[in-house]
CSV table of C-alpha atoms in Angstrom, one decimal:
chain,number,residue,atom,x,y,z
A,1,UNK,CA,10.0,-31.6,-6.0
A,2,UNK,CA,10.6,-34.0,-3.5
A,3,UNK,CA,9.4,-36.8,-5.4
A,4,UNK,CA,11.7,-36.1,-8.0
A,5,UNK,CA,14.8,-37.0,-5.7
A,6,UNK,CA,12.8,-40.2,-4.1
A,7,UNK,CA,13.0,-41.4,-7.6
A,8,UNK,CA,9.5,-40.3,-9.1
A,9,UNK,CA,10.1,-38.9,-11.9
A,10,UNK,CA,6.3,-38.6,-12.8
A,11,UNK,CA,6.6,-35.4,-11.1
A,12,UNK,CA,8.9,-33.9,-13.2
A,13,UNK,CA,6.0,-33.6,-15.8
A,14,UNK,CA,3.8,-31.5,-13.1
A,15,UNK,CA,6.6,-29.5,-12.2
A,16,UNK,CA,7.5,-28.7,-16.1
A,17,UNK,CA,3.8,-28.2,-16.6
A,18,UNK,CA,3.7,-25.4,-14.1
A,19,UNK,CA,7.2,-23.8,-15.1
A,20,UNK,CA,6.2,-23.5,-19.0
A,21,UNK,CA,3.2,-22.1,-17.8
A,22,UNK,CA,4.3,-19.2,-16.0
A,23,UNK,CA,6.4,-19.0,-18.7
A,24,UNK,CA,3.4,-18.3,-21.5
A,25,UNK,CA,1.5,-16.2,-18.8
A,26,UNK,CA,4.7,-13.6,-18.9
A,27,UNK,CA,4.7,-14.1,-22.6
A,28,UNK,CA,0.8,-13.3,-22.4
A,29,UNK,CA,1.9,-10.0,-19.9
A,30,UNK,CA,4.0,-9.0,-22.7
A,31,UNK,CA,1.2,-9.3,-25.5
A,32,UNK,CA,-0.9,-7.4,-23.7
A,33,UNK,CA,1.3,-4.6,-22.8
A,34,UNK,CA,1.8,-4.4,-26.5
A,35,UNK,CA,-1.8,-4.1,-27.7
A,36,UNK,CA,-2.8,-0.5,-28.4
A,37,UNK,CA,-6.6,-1.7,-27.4
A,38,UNK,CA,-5.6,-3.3,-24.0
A,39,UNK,CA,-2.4,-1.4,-23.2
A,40,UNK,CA,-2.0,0.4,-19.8
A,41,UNK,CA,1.0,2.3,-19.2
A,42,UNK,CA,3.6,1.8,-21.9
A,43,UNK,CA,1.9,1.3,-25.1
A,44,UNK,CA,3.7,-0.4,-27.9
A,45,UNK,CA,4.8,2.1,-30.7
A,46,UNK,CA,7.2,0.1,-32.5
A,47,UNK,CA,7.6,-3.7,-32.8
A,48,UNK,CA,9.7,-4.0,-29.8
A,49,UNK,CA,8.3,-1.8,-27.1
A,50,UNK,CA,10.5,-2.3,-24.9
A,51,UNK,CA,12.2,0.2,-26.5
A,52,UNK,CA,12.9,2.4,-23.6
A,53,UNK,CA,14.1,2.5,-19.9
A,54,UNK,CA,10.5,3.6,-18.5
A,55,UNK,CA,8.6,1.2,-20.9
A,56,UNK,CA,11.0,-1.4,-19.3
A,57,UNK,CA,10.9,-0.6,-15.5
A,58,UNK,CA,6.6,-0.7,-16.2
A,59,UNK,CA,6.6,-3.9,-17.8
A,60,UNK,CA,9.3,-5.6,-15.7
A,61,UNK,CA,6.6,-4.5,-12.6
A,62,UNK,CA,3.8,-6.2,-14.4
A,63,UNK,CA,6.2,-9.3,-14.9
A,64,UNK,CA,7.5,-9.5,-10.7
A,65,UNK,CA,3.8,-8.7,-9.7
A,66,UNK,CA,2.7,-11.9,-11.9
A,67,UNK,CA,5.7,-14.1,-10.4
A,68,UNK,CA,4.5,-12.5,-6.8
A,69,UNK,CA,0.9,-13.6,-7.7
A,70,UNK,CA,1.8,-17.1,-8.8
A,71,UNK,CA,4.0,-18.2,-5.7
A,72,UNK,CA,0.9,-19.1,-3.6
A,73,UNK,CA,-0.7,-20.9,-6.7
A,74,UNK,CA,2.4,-22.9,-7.5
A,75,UNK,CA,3.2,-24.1,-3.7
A,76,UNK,CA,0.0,-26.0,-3.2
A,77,UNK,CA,-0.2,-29.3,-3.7
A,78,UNK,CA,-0.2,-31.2,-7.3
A,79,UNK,CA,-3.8,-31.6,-8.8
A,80,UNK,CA,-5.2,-35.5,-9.5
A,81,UNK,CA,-4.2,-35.0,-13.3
A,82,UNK,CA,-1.6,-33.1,-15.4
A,83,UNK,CA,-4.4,-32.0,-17.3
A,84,UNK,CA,-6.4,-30.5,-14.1
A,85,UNK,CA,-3.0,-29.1,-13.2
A,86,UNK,CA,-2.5,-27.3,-16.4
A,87,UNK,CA,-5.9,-25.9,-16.3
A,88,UNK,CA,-5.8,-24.5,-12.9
A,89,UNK,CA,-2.6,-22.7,-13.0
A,90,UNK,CA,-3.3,-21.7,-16.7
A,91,UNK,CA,-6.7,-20.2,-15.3
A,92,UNK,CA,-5.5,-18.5,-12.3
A,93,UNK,CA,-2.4,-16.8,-14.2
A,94,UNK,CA,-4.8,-15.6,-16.7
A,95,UNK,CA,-7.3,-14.2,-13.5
A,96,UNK,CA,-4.1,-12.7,-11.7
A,97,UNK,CA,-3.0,-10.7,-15.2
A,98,UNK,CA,-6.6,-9.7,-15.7
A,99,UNK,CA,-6.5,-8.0,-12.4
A,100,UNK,CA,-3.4,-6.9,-12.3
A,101,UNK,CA,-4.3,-4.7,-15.8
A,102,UNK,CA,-8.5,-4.1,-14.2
A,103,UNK,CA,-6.2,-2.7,-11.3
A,104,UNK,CA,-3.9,-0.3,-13.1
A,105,UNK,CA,-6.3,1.5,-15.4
A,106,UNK,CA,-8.6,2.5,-11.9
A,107,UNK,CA,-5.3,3.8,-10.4
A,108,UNK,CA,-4.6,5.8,-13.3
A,109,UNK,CA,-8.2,7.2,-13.7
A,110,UNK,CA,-9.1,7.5,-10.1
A,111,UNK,CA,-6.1,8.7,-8.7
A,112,UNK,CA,-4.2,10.2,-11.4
A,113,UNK,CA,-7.3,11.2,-13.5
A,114,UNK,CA,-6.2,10.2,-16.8
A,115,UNK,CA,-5.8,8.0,-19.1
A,116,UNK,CA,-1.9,6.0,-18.5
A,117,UNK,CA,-1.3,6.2,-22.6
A,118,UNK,CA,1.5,8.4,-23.7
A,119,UNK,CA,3.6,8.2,-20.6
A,120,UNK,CA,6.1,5.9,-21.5
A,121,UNK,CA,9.1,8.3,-21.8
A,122,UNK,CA,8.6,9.6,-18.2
A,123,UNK,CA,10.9,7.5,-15.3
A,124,UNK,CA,8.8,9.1,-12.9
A,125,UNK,CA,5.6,7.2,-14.0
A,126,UNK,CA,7.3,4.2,-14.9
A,127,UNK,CA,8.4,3.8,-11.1
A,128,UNK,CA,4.1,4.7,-10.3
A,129,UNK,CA,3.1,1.5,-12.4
A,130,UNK,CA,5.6,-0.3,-11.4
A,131,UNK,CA,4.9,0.2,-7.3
A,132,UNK,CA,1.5,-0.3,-7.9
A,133,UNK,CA,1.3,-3.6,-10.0
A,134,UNK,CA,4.1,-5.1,-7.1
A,135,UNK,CA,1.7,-3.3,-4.3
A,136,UNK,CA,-1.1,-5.0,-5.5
A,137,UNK,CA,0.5,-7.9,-6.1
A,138,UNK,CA,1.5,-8.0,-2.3
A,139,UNK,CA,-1.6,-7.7,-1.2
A,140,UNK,CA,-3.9,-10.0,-2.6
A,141,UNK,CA,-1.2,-12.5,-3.2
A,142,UNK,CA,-2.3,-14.9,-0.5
A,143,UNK,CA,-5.6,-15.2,-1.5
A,144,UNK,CA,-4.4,-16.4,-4.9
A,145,UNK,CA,-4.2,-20.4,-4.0
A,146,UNK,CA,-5.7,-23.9,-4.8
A,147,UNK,CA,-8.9,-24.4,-4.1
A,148,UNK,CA,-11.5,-27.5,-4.0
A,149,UNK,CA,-14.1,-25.2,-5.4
A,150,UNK,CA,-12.6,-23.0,-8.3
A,151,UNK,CA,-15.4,-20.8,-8.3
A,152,UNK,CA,-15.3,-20.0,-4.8
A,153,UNK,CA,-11.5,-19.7,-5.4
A,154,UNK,CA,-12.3,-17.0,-7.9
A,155,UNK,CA,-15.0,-15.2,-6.2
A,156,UNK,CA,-12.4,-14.9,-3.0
A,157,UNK,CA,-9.5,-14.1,-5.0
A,158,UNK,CA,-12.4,-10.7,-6.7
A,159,UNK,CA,-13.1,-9.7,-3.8
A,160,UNK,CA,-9.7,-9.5,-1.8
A,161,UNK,CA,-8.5,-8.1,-4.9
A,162,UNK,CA,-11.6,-5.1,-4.4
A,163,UNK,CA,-10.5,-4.2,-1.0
A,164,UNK,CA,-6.4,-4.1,-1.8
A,165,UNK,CA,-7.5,-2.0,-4.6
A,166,UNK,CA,-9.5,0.3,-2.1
A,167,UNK,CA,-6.7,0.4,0.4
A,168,UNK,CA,-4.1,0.9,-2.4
A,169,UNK,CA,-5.9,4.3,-3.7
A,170,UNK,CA,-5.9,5.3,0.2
A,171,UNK,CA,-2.3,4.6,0.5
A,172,UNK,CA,-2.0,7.1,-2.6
A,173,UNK,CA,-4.2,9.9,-1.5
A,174,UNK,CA,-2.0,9.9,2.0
A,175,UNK,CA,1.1,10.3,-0.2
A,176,UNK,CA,-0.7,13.2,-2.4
A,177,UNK,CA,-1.9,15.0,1.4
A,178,UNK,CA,1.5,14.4,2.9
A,179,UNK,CA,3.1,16.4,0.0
A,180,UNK,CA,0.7,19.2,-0.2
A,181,UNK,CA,1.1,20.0,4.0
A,182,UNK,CA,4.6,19.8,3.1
A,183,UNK,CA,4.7,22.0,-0.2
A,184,UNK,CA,2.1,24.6,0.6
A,185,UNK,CA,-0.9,23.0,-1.9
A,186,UNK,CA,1.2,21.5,-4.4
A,187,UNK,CA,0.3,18.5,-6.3
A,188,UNK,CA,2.4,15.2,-6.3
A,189,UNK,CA,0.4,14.4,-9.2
A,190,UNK,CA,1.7,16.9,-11.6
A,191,UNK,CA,5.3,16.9,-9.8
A,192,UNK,CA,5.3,13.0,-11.0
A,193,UNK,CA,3.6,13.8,-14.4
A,194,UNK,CA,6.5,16.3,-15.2
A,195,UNK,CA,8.9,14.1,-15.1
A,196,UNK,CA,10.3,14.4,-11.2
A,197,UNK,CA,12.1,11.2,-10.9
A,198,UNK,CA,13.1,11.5,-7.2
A,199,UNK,CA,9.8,11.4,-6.2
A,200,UNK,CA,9.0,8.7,-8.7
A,201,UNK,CA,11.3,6.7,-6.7
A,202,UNK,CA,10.2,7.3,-3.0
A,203,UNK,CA,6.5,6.8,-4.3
A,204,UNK,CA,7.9,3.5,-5.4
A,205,UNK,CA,9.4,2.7,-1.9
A,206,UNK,CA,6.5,3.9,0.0
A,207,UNK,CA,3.8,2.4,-1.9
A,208,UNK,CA,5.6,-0.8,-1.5
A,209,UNK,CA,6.7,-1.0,2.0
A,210,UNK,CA,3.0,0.0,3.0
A,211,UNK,CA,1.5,-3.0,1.0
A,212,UNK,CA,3.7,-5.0,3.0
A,213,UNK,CA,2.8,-4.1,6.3
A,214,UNK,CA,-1.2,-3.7,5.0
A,215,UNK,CA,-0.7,-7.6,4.1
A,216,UNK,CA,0.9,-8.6,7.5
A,217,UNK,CA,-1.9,-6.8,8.7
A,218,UNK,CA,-3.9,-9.1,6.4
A,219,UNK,CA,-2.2,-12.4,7.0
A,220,UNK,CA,-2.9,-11.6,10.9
A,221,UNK,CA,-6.8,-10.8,10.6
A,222,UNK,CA,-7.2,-13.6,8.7
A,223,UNK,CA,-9.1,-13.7,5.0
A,224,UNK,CA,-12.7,-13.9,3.8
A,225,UNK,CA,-13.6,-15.9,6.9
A,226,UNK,CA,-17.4,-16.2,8.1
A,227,UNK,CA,-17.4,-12.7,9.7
A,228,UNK,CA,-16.4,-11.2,6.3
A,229,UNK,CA,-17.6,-7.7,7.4
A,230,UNK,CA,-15.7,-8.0,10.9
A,231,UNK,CA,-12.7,-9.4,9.5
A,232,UNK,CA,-12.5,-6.3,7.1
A,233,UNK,CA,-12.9,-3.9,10.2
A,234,UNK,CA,-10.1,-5.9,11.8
A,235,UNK,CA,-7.9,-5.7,8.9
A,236,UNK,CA,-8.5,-2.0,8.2
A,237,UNK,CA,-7.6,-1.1,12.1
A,238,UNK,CA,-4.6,-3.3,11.7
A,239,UNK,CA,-3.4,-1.6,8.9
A,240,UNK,CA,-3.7,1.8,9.8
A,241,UNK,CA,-2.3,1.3,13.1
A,242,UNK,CA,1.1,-0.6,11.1
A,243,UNK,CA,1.1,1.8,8.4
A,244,UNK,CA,1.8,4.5,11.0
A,245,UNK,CA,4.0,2.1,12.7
A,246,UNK,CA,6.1,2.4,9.8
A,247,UNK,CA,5.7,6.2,9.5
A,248,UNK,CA,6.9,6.3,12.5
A,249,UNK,CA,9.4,3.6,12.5
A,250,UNK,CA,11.1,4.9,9.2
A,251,UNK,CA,11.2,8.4,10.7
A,252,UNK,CA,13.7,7.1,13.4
A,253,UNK,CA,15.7,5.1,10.9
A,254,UNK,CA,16.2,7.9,9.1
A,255,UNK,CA,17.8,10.0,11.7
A,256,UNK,CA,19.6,7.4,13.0
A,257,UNK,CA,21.3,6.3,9.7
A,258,UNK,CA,21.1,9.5,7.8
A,259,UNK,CA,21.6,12.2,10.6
A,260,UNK,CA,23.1,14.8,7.9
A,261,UNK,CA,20.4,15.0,5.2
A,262,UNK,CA,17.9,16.8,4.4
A,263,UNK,CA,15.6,14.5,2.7
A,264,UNK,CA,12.8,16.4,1.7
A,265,UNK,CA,14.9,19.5,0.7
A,266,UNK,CA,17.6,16.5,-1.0
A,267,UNK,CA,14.3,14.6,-3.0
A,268,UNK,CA,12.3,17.0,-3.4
A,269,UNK,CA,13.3,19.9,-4.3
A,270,UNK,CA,17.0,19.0,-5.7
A,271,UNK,CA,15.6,15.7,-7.2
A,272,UNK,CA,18.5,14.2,-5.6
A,273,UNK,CA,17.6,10.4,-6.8
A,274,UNK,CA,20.2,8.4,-4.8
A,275,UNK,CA,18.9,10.1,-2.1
A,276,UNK,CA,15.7,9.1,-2.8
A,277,UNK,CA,16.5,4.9,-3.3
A,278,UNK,CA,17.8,5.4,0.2
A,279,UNK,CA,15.2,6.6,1.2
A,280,UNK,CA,12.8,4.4,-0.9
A,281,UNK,CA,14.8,1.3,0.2
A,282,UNK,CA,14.6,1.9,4.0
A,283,UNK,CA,11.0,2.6,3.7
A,284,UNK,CA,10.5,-1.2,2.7
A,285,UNK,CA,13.4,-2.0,5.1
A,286,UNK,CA,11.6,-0.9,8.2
A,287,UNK,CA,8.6,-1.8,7.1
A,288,UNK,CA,9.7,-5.6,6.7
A,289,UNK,CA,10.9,-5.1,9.9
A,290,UNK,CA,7.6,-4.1,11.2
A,291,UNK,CA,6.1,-7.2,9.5
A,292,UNK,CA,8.6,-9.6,11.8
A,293,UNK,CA,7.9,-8.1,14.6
A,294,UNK,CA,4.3,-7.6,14.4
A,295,UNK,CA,3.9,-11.8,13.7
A,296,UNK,CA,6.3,-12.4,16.8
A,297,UNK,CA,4.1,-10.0,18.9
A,298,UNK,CA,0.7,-11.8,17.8
């Protein structure tokens, strides 16, 4: 971009390249969202299926994941050739969706046990896709940049993309355990599959605000280095220790800036939903908060 104010206009072309491509790659998102044979949550019933609020929270989560994906991708430096550029950014985008889609069918079977078909009238599980395409997004967004060696690119970009998918199901069983201590053996599972929007929303904020501090605790352990088994350990420590950081964190913001309210009597049971975007919202508050301070302490 610089060049194109020095007066280079050949850069214009790379830059365009890149922008029409992300372009096609959310037109490709959409495609796929509306396949009956490669659809995840949402599946197409009429020509437009973006026919609904749900169907449209889902697929705008696919769509911010993908943007989240490409930011590293589009930041590195220009490749030799438009055509090389074109390639590479095409080829990544088309990795990143692959994932992104590999990633929310094993949520949905592992932790949800069931197919995500047939849920696109339900708010609740709208808000579940969407946290978890962004969550995953978050997390193995950095890994997602040029590389001399695009197989070794690829193979990096796999496996980081394994072990966010790992910690993402953890991060999702915690929720589940939290809300059975709290309920007496209930499921949050069938709370969100009959349609409990509140919760929908707070899963959203806390699935979210954890992937961010899970990838500070990333960005500070360092990725796929030599010591690829250490550097896991590391960056499983580091993100346990923040994500109860932020437990603990939030837990003070909340009765400092909401005193008065019951929240899990107000979410929960009431299905109080502006309640529960407060609550969502300072979840991912504190927990960028968290990330700050945790790079100004290292």
């Amino acid at each position: 971009m610089i060049g194109i104010f020095n007066g280079d206009w050949s850069l214009s072309l790379y830059f365009m390249t890149d922008l029409v491509i992300v372009l096609v790659l959310m037109k490709t998102l959409l495609w796929w969202n509306g396949r009956k044979f490669l659809a995840g949550f949402g599946e197409a019933t009429t020509k437009d299926h973006l026919t609904t609020l749900p169907s449209a929270i889902a697929w705008g989560g696919d769509v911010l994941a993908l943007s989240i994906l490409m930011t590293s991708l589009l930041q590195g430096e220009f490749s030799l050739s438009l055509q090389q550029e074109a390639l590479l950014v095409f080829s990544y985008g088309i990795l990143a969706i692959i994932l992104l889609k590999v990633g929310e069918r094993l949520h949905w079977l592992i932790l949800f046990r069931k197919q995500p078909q047939n849920q696109s009238d339900s708010m609740a599980m709208a808000m579940v896709h969407a946290s978890h395409a962004i969550a995953l997004a978050i997390l193995f967004q950095p890994v997602l940049m040029r590389s001399g060696n695009f197989q070794q690119g690829v193979l990096d970009t796999v496996a980081v993309f394994v072990i966010a998918q790992l910690l993402l199901l953890g991060i999702g069983l915690c929720r589940i355990f939290v809300y059975q201590a709290r309920h007496k053996g209930k499921d949050l599972r069938a709370a969100l599959q009959s349609g409990h929007e509140g919760l929908g929303v707070r899963y959203f904020g806390h699935m979210v605000g954890s992937a961010l501090v899970v990838s500070s605790a990333a960005s500070i352990s360092g990725y796929l280095s030599e010591a690829f088994l250490m550097t896991l350990v590391v960056w499983s420590l580091l993100s346990i220790l923040l994500s109860l950081g932020l437990s603990a964190l939030t837990t003070l913001g909340r009765k400092m800036l909401l005193p008065n309210v019951n929240i899990i009597e107000q979410v929960d049971e009431r299905n109080d939903i502006p309640t529960a975007v407060v609550e969502a919202l300072l979840y991912i508050s504190m927990a960028l908060i968290l990330m700050g301070l945790s790079h100004a302490w290292v």
